[in-house]
PDB file of C-alpha atoms in Angstrom:
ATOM      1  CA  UNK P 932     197.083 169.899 123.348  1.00 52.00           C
ATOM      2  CA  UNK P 933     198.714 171.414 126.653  1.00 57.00           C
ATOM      3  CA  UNK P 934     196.155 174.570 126.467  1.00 53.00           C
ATOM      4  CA  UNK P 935     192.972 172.160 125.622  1.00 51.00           C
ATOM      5  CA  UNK P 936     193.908 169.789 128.925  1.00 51.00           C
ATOM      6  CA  UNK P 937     194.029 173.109 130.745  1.00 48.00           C
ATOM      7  CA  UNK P 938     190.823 174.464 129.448  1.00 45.00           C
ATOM      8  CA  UNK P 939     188.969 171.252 129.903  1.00 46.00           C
ATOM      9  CA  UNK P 940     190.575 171.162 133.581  1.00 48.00           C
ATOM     10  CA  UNK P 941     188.762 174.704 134.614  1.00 46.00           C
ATOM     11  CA  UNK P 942     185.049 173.553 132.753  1.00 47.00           C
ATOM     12  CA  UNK P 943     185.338 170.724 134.827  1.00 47.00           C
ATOM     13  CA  UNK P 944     186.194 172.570 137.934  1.00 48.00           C
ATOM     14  CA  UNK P 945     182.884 174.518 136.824  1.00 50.00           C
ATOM     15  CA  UNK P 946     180.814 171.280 136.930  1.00 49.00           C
ATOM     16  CA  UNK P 947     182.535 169.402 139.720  1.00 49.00           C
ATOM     17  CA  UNK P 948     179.673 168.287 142.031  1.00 50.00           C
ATOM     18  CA  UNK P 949     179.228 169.831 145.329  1.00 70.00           C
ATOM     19  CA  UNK P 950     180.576 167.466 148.698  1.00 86.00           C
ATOM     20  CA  UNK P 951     178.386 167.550 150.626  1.00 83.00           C
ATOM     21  CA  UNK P 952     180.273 169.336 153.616  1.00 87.00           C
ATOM     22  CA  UNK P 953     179.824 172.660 150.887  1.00 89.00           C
ATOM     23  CA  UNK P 954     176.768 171.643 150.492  1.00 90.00           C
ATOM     24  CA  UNK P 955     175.745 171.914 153.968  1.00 91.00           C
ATOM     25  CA  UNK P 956     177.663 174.596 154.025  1.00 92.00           C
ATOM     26  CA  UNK P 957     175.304 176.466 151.466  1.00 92.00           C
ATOM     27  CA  UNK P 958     172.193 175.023 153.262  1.00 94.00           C
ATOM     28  CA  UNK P 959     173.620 176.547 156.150  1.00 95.00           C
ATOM     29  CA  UNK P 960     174.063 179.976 154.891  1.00 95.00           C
ATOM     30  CA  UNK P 961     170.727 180.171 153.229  1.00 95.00           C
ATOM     31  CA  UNK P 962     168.622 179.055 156.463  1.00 96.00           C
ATOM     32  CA  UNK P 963     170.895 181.559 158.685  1.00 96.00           C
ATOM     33  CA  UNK P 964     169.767 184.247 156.284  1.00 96.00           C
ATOM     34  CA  UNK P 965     166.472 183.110 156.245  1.00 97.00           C
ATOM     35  CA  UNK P 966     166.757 183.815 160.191  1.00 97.00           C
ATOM     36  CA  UNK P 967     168.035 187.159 160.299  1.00 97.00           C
ATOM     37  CA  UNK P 968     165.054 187.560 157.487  1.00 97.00           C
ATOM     38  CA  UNK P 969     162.371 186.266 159.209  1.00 98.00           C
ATOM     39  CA  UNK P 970     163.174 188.313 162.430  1.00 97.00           C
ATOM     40  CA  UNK P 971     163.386 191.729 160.454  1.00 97.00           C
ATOM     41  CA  UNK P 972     160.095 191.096 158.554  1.00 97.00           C
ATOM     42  CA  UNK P 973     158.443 190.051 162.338  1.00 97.00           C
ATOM     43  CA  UNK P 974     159.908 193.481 163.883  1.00 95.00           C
ATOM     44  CA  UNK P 975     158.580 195.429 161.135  1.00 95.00           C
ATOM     45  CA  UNK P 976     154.987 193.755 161.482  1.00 96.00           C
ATOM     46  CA  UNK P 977     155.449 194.461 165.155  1.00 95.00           C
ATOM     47  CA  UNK P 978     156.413 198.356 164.278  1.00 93.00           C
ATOM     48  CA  UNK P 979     153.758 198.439 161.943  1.00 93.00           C
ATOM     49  CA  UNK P 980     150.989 197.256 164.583  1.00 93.00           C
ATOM     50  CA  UNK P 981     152.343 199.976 166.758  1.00 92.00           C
ATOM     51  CA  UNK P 982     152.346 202.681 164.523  1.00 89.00           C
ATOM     52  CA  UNK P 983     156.274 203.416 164.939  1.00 82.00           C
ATOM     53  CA  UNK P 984     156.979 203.619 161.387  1.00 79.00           C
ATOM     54  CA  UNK P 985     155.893 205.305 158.018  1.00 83.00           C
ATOM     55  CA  UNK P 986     154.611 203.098 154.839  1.00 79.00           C
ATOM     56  CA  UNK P 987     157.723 203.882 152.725  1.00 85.00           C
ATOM     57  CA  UNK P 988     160.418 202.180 155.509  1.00 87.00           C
ATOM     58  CA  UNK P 989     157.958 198.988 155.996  1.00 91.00           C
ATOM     59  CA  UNK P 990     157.750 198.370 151.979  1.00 90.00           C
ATOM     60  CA  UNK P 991     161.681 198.798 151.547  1.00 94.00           C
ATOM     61  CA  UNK P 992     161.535 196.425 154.534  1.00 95.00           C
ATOM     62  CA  UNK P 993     159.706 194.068 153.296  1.00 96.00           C
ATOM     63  CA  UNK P 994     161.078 194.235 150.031  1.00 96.00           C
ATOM     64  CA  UNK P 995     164.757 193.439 151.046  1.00 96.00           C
ATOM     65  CA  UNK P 996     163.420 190.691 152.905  1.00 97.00           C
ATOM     66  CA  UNK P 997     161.520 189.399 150.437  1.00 96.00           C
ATOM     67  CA  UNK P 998     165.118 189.473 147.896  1.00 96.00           C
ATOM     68  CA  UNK P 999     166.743 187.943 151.056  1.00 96.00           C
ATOM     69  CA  UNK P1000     164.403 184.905 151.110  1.00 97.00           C
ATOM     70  CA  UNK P1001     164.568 184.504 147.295  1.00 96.00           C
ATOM     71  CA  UNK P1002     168.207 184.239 147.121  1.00 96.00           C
ATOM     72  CA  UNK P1003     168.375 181.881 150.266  1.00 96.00           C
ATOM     73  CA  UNK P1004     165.041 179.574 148.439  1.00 96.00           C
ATOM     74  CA  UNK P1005     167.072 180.154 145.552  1.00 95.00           C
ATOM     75  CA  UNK P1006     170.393 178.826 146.332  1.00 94.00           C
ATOM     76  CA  UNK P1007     168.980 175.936 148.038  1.00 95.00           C
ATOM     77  CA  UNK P1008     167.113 174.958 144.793  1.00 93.00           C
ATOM     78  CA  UNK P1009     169.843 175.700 142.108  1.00 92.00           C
ATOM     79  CA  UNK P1010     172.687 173.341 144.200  1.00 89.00           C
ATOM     80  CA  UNK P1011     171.816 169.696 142.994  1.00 91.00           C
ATOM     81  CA  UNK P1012     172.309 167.397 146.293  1.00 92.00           C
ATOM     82  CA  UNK P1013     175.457 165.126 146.501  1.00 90.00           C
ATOM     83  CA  UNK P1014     173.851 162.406 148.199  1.00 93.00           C
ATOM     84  CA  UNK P1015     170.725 160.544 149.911  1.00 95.00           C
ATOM     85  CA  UNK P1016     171.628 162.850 153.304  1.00 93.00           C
ATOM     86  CA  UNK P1017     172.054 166.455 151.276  1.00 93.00           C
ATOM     87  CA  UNK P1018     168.494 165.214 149.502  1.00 95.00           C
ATOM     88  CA  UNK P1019     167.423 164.447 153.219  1.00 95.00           C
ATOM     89  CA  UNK P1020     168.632 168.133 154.157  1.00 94.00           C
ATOM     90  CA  UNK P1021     167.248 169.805 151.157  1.00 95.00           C
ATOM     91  CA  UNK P1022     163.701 168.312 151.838  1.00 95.00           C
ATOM     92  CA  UNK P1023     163.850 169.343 155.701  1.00 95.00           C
ATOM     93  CA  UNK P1024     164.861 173.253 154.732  1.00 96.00           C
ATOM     94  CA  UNK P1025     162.792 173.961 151.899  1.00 96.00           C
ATOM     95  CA  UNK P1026     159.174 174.231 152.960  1.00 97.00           C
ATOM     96  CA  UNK P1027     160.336 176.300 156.611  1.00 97.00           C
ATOM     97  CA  UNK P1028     162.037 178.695 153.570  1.00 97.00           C
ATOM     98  CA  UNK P1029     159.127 178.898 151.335  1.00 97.00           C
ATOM     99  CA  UNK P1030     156.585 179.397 154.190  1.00 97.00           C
ATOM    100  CA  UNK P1031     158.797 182.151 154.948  1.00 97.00           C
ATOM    101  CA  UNK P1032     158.857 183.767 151.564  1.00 97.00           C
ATOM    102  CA  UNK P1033     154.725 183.306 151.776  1.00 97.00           C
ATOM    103  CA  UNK P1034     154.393 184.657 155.245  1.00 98.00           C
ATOM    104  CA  UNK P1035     156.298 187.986 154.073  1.00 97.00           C
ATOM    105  CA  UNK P1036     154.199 188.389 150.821  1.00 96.00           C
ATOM    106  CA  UNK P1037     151.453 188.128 152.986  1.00 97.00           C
ATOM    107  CA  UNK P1038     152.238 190.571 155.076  1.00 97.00           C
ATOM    108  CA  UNK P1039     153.083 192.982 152.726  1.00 95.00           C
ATOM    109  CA  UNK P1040     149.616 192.761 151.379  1.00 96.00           C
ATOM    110  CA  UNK P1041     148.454 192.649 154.889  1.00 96.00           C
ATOM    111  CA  UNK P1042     150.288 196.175 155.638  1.00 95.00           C
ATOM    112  CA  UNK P1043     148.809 197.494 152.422  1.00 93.00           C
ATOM    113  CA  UNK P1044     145.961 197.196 153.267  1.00 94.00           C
ATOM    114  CA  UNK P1045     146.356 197.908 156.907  1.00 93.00           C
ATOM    115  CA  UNK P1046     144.873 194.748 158.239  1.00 96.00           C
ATOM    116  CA  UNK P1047     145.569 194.401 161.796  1.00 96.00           C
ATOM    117  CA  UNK P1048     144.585 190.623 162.343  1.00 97.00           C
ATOM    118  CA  UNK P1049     146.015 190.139 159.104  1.00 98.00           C
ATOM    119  CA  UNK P1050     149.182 191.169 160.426  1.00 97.00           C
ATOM    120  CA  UNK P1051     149.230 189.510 163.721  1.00 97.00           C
ATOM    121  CA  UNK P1052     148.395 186.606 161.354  1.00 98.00           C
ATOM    122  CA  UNK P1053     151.645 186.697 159.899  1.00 98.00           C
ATOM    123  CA  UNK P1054     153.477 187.705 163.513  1.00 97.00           C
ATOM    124  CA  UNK P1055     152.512 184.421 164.203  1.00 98.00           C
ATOM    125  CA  UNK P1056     153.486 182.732 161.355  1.00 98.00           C
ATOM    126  CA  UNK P1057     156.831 184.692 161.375  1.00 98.00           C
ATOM    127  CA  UNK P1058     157.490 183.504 165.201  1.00 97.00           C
ATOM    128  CA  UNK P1059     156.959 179.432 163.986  1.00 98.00           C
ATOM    129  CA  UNK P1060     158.619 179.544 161.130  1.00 97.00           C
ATOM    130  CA  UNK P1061     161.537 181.621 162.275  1.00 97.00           C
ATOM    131  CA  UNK P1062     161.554 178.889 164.953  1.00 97.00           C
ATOM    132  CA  UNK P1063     161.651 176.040 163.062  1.00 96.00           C
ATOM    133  CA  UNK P1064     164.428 177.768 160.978  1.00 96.00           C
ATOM    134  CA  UNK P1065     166.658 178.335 164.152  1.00 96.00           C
ATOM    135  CA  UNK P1066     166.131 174.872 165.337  1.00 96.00           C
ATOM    136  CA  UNK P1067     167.200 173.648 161.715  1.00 94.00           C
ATOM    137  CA  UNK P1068     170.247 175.948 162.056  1.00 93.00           C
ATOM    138  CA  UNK P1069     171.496 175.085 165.442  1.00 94.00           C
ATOM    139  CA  UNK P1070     171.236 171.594 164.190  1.00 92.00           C
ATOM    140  CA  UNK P1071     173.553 171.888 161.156  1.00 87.00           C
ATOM    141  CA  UNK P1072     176.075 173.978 163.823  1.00 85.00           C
TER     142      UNK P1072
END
């Protein structure tokens, strides 16, 4: 009996819900990474434009940023929200975070295929949604 109380203790600690101070917590994370995403993907755009660097470093690039966004989309969507103000906070970071993860797929493509105003395209989505992102941020600070 003593070993099945302490096995049911530790699947419940497994399941416990979130509070929502962790959860903003996560949020948080996941939009700050976003950030530092965001801005790498817009300098390599930039670098691109300018010729500064070779195919090779702006796919590898793009492709870290790309797992970056994922895992901060990701971990926003997997974390069920503990309340009507975590639901609130999901709803607000979500589409900034997906744009993001659209934006850089874009440009990708847009490198590819060496499309300058496709690429400015996306500077400019980069620069608004990496603002909105930092204004989110500095608001859950």
């Amino acid at each position: 009996m003593g070993v099945g109380a302490v096995l049911l203790a530790v699947v419940l600690l497994g399941v416990w819900p979130e509070s929502p101070s962790s959860y903003r917590s996560t949020v948080e994370s996941s939009v700050q990474d976003a950030v530092s995403a965001v801005g790498t993907a817009r300098l390599t755009a930039q670098s691109a434009l300018s010729g500064n660097t070779f195919g090779a470093y702006e796919s590898t690039a793009l492709e870290d940023v790309g797992d970056n966004l994922t895992t901060a989309v990701t971990d926003v969507i997997e974390l069920p929200p503990t309340d009507q103000d975590t639901r609130r906070l999901r709803d607000e970071v979500l589409p900034p975070l997906q744009d993001s993860a659209r934006i850089v797929g874009d440009l990708d493509l847009a490198i590819q295929n060496d499309d300058r105003d496709a690429i400015n395209a996306c500077v400019a989505g980069l620069t608004a949604v990496g603002d909105r992102l930092a204004t989110t941020l500095e608001r859950l600070r």
